C-alpha positions as YAML, in Angstrom:
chain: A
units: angstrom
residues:
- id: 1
  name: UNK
  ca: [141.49, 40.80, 77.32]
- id: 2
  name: UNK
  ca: [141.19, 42.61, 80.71]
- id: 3
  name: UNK
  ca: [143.82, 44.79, 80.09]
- id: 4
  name: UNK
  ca: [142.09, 45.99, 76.91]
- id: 5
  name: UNK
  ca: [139.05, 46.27, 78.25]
- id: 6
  name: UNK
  ca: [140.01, 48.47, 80.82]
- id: 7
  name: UNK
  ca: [142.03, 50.59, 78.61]
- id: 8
  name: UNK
  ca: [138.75, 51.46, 76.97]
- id: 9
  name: UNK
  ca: [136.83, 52.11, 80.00]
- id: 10
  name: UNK
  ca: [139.44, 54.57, 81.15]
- id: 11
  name: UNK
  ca: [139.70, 56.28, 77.50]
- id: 12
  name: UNK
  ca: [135.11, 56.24, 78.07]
- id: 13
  name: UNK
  ca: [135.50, 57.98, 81.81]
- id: 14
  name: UNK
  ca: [138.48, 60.30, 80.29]
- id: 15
  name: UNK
  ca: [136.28, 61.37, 77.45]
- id: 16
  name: UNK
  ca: [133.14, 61.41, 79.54]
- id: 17
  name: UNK
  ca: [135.10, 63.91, 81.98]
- id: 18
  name: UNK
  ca: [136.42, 66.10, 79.30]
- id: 19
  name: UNK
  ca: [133.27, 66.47, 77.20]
- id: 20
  name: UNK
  ca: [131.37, 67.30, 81.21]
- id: 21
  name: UNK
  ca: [134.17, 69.97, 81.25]
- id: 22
  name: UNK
  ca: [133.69, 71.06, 78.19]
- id: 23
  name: UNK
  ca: [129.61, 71.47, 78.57]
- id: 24
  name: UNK
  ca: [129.99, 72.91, 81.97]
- id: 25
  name: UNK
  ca: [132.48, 75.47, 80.85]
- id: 26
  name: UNK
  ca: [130.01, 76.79, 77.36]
- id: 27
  name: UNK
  ca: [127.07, 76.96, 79.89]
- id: 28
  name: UNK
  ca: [128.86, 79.12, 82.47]
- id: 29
  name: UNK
  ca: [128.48, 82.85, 82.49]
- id: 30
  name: UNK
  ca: [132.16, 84.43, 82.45]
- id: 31
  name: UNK
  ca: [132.44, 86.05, 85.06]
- id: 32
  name: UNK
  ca: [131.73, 90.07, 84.31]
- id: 33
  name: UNK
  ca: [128.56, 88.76, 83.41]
- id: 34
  name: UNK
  ca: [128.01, 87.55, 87.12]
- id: 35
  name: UNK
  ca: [129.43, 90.69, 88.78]
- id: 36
  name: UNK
  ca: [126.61, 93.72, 88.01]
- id: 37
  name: UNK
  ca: [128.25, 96.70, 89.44]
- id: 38
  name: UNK
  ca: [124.62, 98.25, 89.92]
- id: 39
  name: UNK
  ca: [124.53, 95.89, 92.06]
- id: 40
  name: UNK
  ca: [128.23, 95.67, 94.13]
- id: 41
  name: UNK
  ca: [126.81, 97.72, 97.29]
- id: 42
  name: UNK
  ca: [123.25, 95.04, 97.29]
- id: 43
  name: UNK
  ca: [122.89, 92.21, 100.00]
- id: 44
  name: UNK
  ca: [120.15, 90.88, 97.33]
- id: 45
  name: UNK
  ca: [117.68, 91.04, 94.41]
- id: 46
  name: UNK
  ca: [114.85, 89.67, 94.45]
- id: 47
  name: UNK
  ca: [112.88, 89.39, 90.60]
- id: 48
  name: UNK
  ca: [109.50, 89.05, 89.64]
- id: 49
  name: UNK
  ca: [107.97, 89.18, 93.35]
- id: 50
  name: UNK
  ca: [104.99, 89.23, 94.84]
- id: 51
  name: UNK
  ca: [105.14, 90.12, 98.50]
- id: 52
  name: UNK
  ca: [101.93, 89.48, 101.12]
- id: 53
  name: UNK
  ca: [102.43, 91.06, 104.59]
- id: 54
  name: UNK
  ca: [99.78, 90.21, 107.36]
- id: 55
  name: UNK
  ca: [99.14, 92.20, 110.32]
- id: 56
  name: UNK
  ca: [99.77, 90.72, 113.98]
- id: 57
  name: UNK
  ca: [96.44, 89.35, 114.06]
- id: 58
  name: UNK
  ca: [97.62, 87.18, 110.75]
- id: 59
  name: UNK
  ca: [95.13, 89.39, 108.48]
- id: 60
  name: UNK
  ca: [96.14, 90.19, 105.28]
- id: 61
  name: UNK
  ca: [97.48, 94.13, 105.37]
- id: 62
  name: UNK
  ca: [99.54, 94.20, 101.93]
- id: 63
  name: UNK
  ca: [99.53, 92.92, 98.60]
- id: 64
  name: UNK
  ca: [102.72, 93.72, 96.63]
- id: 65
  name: UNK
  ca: [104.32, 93.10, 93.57]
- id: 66
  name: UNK
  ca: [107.09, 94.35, 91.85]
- id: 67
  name: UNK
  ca: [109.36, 93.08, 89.26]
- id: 68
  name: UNK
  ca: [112.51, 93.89, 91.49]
- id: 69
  name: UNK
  ca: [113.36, 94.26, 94.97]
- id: 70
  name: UNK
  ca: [116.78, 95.02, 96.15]
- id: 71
  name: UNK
  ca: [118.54, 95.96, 99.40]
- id: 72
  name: UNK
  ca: [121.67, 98.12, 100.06]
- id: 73
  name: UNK
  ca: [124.02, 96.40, 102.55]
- id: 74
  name: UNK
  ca: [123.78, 96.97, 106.07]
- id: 75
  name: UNK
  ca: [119.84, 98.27, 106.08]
- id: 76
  name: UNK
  ca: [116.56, 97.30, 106.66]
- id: 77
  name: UNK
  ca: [115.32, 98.86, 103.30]
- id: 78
  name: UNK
  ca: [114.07, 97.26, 100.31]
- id: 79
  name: UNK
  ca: [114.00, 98.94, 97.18]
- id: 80
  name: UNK
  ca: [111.25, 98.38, 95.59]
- id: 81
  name: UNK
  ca: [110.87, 98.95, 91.51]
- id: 82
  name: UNK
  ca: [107.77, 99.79, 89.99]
- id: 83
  name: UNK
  ca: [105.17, 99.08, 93.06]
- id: 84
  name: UNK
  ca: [102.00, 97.57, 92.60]
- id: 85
  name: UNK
  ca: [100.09, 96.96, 95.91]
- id: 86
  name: UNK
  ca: [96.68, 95.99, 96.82]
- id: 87
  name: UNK
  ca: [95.26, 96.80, 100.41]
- id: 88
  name: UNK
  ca: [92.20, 95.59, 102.29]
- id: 89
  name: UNK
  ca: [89.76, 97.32, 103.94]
- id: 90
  name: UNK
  ca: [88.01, 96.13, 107.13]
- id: 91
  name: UNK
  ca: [84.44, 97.71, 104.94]
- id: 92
  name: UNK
  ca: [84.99, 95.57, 102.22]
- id: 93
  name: UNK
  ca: [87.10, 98.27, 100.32]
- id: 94
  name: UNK
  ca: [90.02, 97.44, 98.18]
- id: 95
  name: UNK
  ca: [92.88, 100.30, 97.57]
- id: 96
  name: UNK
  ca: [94.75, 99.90, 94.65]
- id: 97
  name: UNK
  ca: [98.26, 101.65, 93.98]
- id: 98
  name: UNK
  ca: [101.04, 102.11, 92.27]
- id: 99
  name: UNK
  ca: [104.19, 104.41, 91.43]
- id: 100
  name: UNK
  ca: [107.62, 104.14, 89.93]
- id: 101
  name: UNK
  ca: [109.39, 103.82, 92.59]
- id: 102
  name: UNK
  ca: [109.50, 102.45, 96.61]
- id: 103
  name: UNK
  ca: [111.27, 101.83, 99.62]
- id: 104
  name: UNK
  ca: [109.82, 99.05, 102.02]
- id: 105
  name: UNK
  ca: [111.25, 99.91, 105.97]
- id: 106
  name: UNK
  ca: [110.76, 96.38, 107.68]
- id: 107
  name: UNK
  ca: [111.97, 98.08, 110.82]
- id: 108
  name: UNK
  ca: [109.24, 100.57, 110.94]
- id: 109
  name: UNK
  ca: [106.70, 98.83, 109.14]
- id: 110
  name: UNK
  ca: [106.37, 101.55, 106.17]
- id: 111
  name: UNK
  ca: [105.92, 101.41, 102.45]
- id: 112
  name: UNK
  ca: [107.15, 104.51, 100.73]
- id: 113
  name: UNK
  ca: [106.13, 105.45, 97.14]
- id: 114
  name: UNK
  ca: [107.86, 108.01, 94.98]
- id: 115
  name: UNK
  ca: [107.24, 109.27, 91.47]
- id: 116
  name: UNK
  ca: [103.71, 109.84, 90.02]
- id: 117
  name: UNK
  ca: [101.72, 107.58, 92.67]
- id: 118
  name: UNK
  ca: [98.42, 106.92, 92.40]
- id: 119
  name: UNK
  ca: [96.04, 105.39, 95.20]
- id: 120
  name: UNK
  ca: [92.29, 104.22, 93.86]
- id: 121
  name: UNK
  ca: [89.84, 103.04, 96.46]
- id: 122
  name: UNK
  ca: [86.82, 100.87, 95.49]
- id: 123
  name: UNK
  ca: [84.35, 101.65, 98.17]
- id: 124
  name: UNK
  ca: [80.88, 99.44, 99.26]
- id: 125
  name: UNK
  ca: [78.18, 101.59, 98.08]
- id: 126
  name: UNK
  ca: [80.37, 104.67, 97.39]
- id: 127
  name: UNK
  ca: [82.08, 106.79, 94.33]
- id: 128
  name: UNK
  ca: [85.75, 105.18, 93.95]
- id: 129
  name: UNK
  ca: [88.65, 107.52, 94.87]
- id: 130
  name: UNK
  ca: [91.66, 108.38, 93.52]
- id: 131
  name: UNK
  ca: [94.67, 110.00, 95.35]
- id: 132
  name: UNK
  ca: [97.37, 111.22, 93.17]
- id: 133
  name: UNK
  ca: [100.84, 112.77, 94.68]
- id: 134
  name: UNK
  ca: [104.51, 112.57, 93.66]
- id: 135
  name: UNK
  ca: [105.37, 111.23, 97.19]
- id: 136
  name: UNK
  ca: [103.24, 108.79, 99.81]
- id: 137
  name: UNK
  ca: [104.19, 107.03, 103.22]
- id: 138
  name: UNK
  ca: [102.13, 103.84, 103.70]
- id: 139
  name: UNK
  ca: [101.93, 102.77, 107.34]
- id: 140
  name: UNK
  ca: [101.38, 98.81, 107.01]
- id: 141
  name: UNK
  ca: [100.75, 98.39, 110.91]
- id: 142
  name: UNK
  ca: [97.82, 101.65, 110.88]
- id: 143
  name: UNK
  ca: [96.92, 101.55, 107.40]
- id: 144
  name: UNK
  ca: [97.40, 105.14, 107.23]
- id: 145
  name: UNK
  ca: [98.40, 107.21, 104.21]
- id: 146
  name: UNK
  ca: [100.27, 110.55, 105.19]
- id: 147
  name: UNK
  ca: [102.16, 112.91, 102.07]
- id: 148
  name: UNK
  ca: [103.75, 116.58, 102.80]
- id: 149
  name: UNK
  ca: [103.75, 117.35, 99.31]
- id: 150
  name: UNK
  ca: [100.74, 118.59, 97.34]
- id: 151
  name: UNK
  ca: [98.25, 115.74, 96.68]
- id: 152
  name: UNK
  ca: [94.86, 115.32, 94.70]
- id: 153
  name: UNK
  ca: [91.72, 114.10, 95.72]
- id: 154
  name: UNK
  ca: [89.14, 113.08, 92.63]
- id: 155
  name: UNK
  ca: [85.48, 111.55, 93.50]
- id: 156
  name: UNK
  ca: [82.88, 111.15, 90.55]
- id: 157
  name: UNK
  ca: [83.63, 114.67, 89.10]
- id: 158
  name: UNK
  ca: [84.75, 116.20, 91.97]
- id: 159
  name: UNK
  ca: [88.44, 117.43, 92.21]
- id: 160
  name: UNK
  ca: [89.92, 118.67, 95.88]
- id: 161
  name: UNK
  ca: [94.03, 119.63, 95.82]
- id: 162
  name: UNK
  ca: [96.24, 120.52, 98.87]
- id: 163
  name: UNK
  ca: [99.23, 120.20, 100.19]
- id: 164
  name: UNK
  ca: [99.32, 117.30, 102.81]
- id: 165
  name: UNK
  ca: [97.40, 113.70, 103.27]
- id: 166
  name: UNK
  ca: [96.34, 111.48, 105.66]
- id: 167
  name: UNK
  ca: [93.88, 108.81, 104.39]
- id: 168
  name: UNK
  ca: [92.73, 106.02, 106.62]
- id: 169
  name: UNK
  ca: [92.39, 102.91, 104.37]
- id: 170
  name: UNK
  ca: [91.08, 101.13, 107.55]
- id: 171
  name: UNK
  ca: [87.91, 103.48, 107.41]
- id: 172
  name: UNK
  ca: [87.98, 104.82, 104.21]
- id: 173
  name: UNK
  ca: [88.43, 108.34, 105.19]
- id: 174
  name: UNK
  ca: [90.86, 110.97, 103.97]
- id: 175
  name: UNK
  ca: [92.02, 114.42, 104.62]
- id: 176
  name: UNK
  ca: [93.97, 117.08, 102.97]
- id: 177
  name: UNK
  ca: [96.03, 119.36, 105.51]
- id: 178
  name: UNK
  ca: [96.76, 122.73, 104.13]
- id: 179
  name: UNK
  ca: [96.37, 124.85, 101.08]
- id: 180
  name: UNK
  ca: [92.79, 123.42, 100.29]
- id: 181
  name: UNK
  ca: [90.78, 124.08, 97.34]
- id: 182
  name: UNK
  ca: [88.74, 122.41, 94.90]
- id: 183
  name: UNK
  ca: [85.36, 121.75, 92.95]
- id: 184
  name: UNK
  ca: [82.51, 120.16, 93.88]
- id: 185
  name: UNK
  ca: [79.90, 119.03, 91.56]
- id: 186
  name: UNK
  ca: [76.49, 117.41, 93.04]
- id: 187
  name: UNK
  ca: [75.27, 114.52, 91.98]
- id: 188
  name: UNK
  ca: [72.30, 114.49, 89.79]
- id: 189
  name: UNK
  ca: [69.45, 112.47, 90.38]
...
């Protein structure tokens, strides 16, 4: 009777083994679907993030999310897909951005934004603004926005374009550098 009975645990374990084999080996990717070639020159991806970066007085600075954040080998660079970011202001304003495209620099501290970015800053007791620009460098340590390439600058109905930016989102100020012109329409009482 032993002998039998241990026959037929061994033929349990054996099929037990073979049927974990068999499970394991339907529920495993093959193995092009595990090697993205987009991906071959990536340390990592990182999907469906959100990302909060506080300053060195452990104040929140940044408030991102993206649905993808990658980095090339070797670098300090994040690339960052679709951008959506939130920044605080020390006068109770919140900036709001987003573009199609980023880089995050840990090294330096900068948040770059590329392709149709658009800043909008809720203000206490002032119009909201919106900065538009196909290129913007966010400082996260200064909380300053600088852009070489042409920018605009809409408040209430009034429209300012240049080439050039640097916006303070610590004091809510901004400032176009070059090739100034726009509209200004007064507010009626």
């Amino acid at each position: 009777m032993n002998q039998v009975r241990t026959r037929i645990w061994a033929g349990v374990l054996a099929l037990c083994a073979f049927g974990s084999y068999a499970v394991l080996t339907w529920l495993t990717p093959e193995e092009a679907d595990l090697a993205d070639a987009r991906l071959a020159d990536r340390d990592n991806a990182v999907l469906g993030v959100e990302m909060r970066v506080y300053d060195a007085k452990g104040q929140p600075n940044l408030r991102l999310v993206s649905p993808r954040i990658q980095s090339p080998r070797g670098t300090e660079l994040y690339e960052v897909e679709s951008p959506r970011f939130e920044v605080l202001s020390p006068s109770a304003g919140r900036w709001h951005g987003q573009a199609q495209r980023g880089a995050l620099d840990t090294a330096a501290s900068r948040l770059q934004l590329e392709s149709s970015v658009m800043l909008d800053g809720v203000r206490a007791e002032q119009a909201p603004v919106k900065i538009r620009g196909e290129r913007l460098d966010f400082d996260l340590e200064t909380r300053i926005v600088t852009s070489e390439l042409p920018v605009e600058v809409t408040q209430n109905r009034n429209r300012l374009r240049g080439v050039g930016l640097e916006a303070n989102l610590r004091t809510d100020q901004y400032r176009l550098l070059s090739q100034v012109e726009g509209r200004y329409v007064p507010v009626q009482p």
